[in-house]
PDB file of C-alpha atoms in Angstrom:
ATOM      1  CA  UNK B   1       0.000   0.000   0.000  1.00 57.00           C
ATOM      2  CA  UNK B   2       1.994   2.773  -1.331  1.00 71.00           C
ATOM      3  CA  UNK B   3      -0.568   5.793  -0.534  1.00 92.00           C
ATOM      4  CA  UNK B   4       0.427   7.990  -3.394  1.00 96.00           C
ATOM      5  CA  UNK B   5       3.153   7.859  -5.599  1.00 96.00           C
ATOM      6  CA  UNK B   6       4.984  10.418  -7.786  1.00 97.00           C
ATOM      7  CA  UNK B   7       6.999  10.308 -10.916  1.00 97.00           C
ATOM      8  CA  UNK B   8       9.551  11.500 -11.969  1.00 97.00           C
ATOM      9  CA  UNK B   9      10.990  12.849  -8.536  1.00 96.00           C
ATOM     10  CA  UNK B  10      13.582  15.027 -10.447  1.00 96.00           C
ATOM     11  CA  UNK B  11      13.298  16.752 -14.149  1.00 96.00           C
ATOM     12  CA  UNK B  12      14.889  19.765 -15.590  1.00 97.00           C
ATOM     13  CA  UNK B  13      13.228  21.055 -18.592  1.00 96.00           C
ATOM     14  CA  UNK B  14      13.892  23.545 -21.227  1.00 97.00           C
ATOM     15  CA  UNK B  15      11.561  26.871 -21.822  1.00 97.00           C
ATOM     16  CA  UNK B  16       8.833  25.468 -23.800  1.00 96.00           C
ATOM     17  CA  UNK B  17       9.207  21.792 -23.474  1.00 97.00           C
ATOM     18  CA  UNK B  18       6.544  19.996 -22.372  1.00 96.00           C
ATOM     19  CA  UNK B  19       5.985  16.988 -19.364  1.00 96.00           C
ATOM     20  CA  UNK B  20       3.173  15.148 -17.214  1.00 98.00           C
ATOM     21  CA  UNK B  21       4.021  14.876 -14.105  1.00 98.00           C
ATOM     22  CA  UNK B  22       2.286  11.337 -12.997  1.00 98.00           C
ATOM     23  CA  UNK B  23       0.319  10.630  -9.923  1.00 98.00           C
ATOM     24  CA  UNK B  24      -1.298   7.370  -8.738  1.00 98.00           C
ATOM     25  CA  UNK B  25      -2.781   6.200  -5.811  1.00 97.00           C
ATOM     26  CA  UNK B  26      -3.934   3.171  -4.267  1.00 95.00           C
ATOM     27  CA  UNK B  27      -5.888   4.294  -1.477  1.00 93.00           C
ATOM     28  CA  UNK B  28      -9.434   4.195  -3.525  1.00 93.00           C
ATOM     29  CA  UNK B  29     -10.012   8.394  -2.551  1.00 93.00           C
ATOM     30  CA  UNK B  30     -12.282  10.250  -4.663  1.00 92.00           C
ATOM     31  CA  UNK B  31     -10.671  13.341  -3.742  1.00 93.00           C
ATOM     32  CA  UNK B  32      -7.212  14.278  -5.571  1.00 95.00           C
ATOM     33  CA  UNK B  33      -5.085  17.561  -5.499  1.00 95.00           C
ATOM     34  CA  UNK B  34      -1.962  19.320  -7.165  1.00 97.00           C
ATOM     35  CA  UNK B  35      -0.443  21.668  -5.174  1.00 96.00           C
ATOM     36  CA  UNK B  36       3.133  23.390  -5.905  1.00 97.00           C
ATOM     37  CA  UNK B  37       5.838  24.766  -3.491  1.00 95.00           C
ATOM     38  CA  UNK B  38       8.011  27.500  -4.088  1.00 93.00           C
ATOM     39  CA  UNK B  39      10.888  28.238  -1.545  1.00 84.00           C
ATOM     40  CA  UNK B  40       9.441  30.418   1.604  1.00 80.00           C
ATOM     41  CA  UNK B  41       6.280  29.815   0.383  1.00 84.00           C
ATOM     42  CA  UNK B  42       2.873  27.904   1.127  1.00 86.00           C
ATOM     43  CA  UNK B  43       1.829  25.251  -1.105  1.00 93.00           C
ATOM     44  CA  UNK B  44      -0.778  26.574  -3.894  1.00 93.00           C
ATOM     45  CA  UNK B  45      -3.589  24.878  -5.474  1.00 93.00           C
ATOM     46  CA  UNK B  46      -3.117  24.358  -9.320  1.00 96.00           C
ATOM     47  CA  UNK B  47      -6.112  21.743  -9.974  1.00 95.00           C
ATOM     48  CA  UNK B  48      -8.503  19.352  -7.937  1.00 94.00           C
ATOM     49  CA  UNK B  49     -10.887  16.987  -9.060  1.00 94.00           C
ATOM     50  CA  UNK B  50     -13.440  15.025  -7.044  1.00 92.00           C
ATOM     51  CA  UNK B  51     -13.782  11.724  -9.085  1.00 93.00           C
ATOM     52  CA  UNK B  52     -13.080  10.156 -12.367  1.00 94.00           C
ATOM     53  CA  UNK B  53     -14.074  12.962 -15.232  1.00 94.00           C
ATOM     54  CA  UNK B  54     -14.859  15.992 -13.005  1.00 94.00           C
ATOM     55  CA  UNK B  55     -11.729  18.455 -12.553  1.00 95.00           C
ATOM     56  CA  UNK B  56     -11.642  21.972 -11.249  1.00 93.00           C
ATOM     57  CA  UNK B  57      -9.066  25.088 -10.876  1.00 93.00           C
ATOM     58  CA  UNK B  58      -8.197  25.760  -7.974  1.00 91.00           C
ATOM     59  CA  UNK B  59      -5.499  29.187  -7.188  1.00 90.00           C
ATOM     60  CA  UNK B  60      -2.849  28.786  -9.876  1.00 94.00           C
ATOM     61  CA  UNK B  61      -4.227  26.378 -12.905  1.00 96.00           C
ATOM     62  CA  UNK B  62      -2.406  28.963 -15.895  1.00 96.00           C
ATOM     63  CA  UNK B  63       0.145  26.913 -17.665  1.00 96.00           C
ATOM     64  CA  UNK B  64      -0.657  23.807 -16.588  1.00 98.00           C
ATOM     65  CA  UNK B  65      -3.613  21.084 -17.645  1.00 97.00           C
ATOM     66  CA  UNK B  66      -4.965  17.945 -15.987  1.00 98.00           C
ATOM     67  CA  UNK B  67      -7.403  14.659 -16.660  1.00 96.00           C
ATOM     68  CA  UNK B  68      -9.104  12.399 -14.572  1.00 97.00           C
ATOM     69  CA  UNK B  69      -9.859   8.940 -16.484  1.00 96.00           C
ATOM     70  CA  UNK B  70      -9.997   6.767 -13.735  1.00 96.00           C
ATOM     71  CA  UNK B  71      -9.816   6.797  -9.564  1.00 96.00           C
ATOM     72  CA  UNK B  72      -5.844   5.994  -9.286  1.00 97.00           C
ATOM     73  CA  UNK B  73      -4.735   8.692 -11.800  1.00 98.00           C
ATOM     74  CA  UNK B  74      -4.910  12.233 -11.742  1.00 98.00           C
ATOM     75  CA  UNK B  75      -1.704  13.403 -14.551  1.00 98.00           C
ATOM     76  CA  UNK B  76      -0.810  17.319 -14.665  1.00 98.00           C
ATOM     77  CA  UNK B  77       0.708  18.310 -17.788  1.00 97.00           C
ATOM     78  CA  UNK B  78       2.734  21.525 -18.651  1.00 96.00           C
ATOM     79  CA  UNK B  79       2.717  22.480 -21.989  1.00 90.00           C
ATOM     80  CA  UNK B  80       5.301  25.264 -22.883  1.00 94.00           C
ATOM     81  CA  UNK B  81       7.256  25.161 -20.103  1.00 96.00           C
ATOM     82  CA  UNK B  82       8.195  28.492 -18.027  1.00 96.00           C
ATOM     83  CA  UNK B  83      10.824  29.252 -15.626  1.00 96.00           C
ATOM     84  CA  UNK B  84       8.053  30.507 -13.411  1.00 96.00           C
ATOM     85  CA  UNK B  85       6.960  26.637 -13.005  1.00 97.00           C
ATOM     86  CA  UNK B  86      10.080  25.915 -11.504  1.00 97.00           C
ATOM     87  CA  UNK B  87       8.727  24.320  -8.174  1.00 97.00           C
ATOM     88  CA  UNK B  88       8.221  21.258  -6.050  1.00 97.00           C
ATOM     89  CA  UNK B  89       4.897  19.801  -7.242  1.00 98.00           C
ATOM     90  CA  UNK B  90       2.840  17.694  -4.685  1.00 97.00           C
ATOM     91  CA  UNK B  91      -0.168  15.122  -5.735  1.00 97.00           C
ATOM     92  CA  UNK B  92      -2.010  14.757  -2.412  1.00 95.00           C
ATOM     93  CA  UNK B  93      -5.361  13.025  -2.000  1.00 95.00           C
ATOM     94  CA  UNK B  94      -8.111  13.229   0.830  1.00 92.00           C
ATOM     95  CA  UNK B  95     -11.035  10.373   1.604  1.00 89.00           C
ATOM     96  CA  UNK B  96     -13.558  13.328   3.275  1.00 81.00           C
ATOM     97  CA  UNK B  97     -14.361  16.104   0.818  1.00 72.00           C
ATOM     98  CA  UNK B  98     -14.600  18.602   3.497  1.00 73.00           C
ATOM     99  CA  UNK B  99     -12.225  17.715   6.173  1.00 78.00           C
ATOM    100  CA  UNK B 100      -8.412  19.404   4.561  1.00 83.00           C
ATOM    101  CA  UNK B 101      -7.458  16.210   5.755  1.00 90.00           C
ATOM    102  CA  UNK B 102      -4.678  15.835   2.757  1.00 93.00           C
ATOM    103  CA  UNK B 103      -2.394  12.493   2.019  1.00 95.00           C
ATOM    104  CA  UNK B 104       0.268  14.009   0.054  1.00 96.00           C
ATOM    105  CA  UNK B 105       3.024  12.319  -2.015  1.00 96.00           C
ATOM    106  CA  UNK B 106       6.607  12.809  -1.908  1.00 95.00           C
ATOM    107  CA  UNK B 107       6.448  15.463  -4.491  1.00 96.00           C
ATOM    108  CA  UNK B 108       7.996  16.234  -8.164  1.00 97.00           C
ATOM    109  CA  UNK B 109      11.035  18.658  -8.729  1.00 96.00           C
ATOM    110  CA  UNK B 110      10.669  20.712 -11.925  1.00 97.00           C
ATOM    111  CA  UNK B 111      13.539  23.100 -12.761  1.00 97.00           C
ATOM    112  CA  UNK B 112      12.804  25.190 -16.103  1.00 97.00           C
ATOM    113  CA  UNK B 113      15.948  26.263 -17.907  1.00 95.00           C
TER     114      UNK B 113
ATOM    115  CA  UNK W   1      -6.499  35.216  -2.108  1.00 55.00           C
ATOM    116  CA  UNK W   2      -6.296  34.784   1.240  1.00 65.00           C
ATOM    117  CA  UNK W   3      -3.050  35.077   2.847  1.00 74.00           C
ATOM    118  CA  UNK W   4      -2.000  33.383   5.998  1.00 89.00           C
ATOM    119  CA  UNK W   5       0.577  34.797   8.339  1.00 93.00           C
ATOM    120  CA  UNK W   6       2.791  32.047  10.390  1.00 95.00           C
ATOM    121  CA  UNK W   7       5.140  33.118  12.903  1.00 96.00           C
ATOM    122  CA  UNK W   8       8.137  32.545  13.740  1.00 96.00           C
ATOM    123  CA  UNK W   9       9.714  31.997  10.270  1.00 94.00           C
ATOM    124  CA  UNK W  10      12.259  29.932  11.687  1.00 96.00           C
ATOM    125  CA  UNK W  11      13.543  29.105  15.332  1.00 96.00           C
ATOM    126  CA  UNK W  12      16.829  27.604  16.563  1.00 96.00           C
ATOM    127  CA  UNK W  13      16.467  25.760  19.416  1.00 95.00           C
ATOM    128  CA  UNK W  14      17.871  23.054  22.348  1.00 96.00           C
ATOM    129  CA  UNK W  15      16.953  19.725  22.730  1.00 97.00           C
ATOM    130  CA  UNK W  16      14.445  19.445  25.484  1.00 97.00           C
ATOM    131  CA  UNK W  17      12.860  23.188  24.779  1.00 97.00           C
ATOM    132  CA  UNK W  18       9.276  23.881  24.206  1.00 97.00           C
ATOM    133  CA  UNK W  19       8.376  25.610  20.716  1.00 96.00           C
ATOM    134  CA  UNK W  20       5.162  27.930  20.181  1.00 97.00           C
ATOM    135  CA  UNK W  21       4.306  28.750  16.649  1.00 97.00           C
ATOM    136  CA  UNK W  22       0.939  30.345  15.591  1.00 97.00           C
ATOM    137  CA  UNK W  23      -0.524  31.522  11.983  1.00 97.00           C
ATOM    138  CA  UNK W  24      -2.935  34.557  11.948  1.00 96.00           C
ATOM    139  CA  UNK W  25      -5.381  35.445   8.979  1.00 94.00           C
ATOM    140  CA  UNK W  26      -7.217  38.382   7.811  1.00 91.00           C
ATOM    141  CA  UNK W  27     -10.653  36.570   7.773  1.00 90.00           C
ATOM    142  CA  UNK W  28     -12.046  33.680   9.527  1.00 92.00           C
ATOM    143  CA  UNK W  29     -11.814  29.973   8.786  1.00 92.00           C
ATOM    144  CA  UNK W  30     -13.922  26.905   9.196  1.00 91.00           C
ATOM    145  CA  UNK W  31     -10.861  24.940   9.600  1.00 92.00           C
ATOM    146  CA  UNK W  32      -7.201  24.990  10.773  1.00 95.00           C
ATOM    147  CA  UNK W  33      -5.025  22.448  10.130  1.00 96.00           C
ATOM    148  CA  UNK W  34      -0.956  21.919  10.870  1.00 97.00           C
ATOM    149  CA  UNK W  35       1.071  19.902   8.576  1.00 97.00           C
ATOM    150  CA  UNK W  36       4.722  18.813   9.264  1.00 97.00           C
ATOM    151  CA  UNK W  37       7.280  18.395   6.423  1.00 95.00           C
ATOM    152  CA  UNK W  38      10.534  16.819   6.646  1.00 94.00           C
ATOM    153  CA  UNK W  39      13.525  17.302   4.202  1.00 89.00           C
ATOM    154  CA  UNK W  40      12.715  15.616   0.507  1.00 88.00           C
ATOM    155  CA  UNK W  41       9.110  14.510   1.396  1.00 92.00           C
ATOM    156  CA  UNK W  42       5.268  15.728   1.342  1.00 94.00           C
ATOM    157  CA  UNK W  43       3.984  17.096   4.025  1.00 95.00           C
ATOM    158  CA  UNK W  44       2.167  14.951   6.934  1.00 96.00           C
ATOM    159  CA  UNK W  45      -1.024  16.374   8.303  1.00 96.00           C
ATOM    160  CA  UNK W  46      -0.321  16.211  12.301  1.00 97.00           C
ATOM    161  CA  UNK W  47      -3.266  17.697  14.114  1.00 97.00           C
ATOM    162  CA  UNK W  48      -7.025  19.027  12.628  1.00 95.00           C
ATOM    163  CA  UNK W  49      -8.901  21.439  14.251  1.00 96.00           C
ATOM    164  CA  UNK W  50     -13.128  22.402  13.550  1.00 93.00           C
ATOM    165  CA  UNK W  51     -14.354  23.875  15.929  1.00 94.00           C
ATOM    166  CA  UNK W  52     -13.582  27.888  17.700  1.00 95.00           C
ATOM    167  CA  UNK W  53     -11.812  26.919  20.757  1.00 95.00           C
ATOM    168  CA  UNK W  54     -10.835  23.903  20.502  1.00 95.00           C
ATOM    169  CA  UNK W  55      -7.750  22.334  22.169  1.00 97.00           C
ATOM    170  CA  UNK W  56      -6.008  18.938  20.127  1.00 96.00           C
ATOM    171  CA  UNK W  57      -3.043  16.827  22.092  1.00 96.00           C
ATOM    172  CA  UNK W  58      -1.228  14.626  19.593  1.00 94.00           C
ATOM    173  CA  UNK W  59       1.595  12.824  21.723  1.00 96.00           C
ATOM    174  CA  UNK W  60       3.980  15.946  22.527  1.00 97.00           C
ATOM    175  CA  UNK W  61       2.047  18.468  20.169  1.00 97.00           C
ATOM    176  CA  UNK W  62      -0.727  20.565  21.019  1.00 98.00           C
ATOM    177  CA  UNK W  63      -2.518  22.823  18.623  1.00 98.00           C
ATOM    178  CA  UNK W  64      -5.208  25.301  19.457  1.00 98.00           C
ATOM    179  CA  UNK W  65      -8.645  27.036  17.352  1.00 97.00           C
ATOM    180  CA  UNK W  66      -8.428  30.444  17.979  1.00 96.00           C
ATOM    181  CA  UNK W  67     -11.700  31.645  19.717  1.00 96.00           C
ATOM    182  CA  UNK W  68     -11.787  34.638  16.912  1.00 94.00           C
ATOM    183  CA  UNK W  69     -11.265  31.971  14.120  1.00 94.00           C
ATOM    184  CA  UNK W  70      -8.778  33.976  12.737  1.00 95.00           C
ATOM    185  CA  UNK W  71      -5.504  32.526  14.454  1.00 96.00           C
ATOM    186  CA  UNK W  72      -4.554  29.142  15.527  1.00 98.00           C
ATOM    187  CA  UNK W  73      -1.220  27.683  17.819  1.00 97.00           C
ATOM    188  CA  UNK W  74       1.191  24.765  17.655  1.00 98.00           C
ATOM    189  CA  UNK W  75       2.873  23.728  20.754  1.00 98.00           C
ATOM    190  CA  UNK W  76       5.948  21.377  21.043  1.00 98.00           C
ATOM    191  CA  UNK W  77       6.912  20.161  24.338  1.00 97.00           C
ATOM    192  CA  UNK W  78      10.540  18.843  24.997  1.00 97.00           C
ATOM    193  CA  UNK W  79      11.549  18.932  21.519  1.00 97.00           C
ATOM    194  CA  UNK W  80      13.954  15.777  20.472  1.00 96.00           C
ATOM    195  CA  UNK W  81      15.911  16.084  16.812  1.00 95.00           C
ATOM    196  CA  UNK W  82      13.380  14.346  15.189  1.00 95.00           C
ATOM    197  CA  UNK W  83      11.577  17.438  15.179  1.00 96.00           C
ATOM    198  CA  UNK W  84      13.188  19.301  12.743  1.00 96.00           C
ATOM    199  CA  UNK W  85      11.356  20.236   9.663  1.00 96.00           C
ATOM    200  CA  UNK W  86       8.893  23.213   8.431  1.00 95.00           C
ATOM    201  CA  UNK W  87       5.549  22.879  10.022  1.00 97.00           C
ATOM    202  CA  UNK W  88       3.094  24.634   8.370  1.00 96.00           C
ATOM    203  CA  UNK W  89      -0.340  25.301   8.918  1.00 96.00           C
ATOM    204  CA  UNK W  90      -3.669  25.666   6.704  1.00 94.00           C
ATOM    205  CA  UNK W  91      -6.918  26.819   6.858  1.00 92.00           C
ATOM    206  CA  UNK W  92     -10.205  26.163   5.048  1.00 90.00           C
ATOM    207  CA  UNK W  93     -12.668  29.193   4.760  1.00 87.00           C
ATOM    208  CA  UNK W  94     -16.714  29.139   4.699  1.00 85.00           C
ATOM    209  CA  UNK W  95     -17.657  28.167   1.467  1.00 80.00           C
ATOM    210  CA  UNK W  96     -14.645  26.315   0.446  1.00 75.00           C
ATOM    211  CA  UNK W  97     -14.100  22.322   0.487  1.00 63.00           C
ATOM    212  CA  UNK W  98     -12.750  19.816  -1.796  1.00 60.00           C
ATOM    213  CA  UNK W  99      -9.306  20.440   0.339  1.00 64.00           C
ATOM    214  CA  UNK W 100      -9.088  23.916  -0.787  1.00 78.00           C
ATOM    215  CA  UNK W 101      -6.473  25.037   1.670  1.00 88.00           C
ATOM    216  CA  UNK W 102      -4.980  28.175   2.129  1.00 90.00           C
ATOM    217  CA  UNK W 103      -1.192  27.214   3.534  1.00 92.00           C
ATOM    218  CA  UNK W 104       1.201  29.472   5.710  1.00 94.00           C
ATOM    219  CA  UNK W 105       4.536  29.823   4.657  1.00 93.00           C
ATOM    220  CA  UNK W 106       5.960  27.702   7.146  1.00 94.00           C
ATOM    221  CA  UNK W 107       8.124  27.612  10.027  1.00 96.00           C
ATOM    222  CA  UNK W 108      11.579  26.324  10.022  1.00 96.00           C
ATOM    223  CA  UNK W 109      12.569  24.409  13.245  1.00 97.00           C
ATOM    224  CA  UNK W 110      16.388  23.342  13.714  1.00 96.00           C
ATOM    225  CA  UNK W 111      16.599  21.190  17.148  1.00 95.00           C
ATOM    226  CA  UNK W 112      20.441  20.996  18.458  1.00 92.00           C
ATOM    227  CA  UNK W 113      21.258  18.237  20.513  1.00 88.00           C
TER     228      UNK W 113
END
């Protein structure tokens, strides 16, 4: 039971070079999250989704794009990369919709060049 | 958005010592929540808080819901090294779910033995 699990763990990209970050979980939650950290900073809410098919926006979606085709799998892809997305991304999931009770991953290191 | 203040930014302390930390906001929350993140992993959620007021133990932690709604506290008693790491809190406002968090920007604790 691995929770949630994140890949790659390190990338460097170029400006306008584009990735999915991958995130799957085995926990059967209906609830999953990207967040992304930036030294000194809080984590901020790129996308959410609440099940298979439904996905929202949460505080920073511009640049990036997700899907939801199935429970386990909630991919966030960056299209042109930016050397503002350089960041720690987190996948984090939650069983209660209102709780902020988040399971988070170990998190994805981006660095845009 | 919102904006959540967390105090102290960072704190240098002795093994043994007690640590007080507390995040303040400009509007009231539903929920406060205090996450604790060590070096190369995702954050771990370490004590939830609903209601105005209340008072949480969790083994040596203790976290508090300010009466106002606008503040909450962590408290670490006789610190160890294992404490080290950037605790940060979060808060949900009325209106929000789906793990919409607003996150401090964390505070940096360095425990010498």
């Amino acid at each position: 039971n691995a929770g949630v699990t994140q890949t790659p763990k390190f990338r460097i990209l170029k400006i306008g070079q584009s990735m999915t970050l991958q995130c799957t979980q085995d926990m059967n939650h209906n609830y999953m999250y990207w967040y992304r950290q930036d030294p000194g900073m809080g984590l901020k809410l790129i996308y959410y989704s609440v099940g298979a098919g439904i996905t929202d926006k949460g505080e920073v979606p511009n640049g990036y794009n997700v899907s939801r085709s199935t429970t386990e799998d909630f991919p966030l892809r960056l299209e042109l990369a930016a050397p503002s997305q350089t960041s720690v991304y987190f996948c984090a999931i939650s069983e209660e919709m209102n709780t902020g009770e988040l399971f988070f991953g170990e998190g994805s290191r981006l660095t845009v060049l | 958005g919102q904006q959540l203040n967390q105090s102290p930014q960072s704190m240098f302390i002795q093994e043994g010592e007690d640590v007080s930390m507390n995040c303040t906001s400009s509007s009231i929350f539903n929920t406060w929540l205090w996450y604790k993140q060590d070096p190369g992993e995702g954050p771990v959620l370490l004590i939830a808080l609903y209601k105005a007021g209340e008072l949480t133990s969790n083994g040596r932690l203790t976290a508090q819901f300010g009466i106002t709604r606008k503040d909450s506290f962590l408290n670490i008693s006789a610190s160890i090294p294992s404490d080290v790491g950037i605790y940060f809190c979060a808060g949900r406002e009325p209106g929000t779910s789906y793990g919409k968090l607003t996150f401090g920007q964390g505070t940096i604790l360095t425990v010498h033995p």
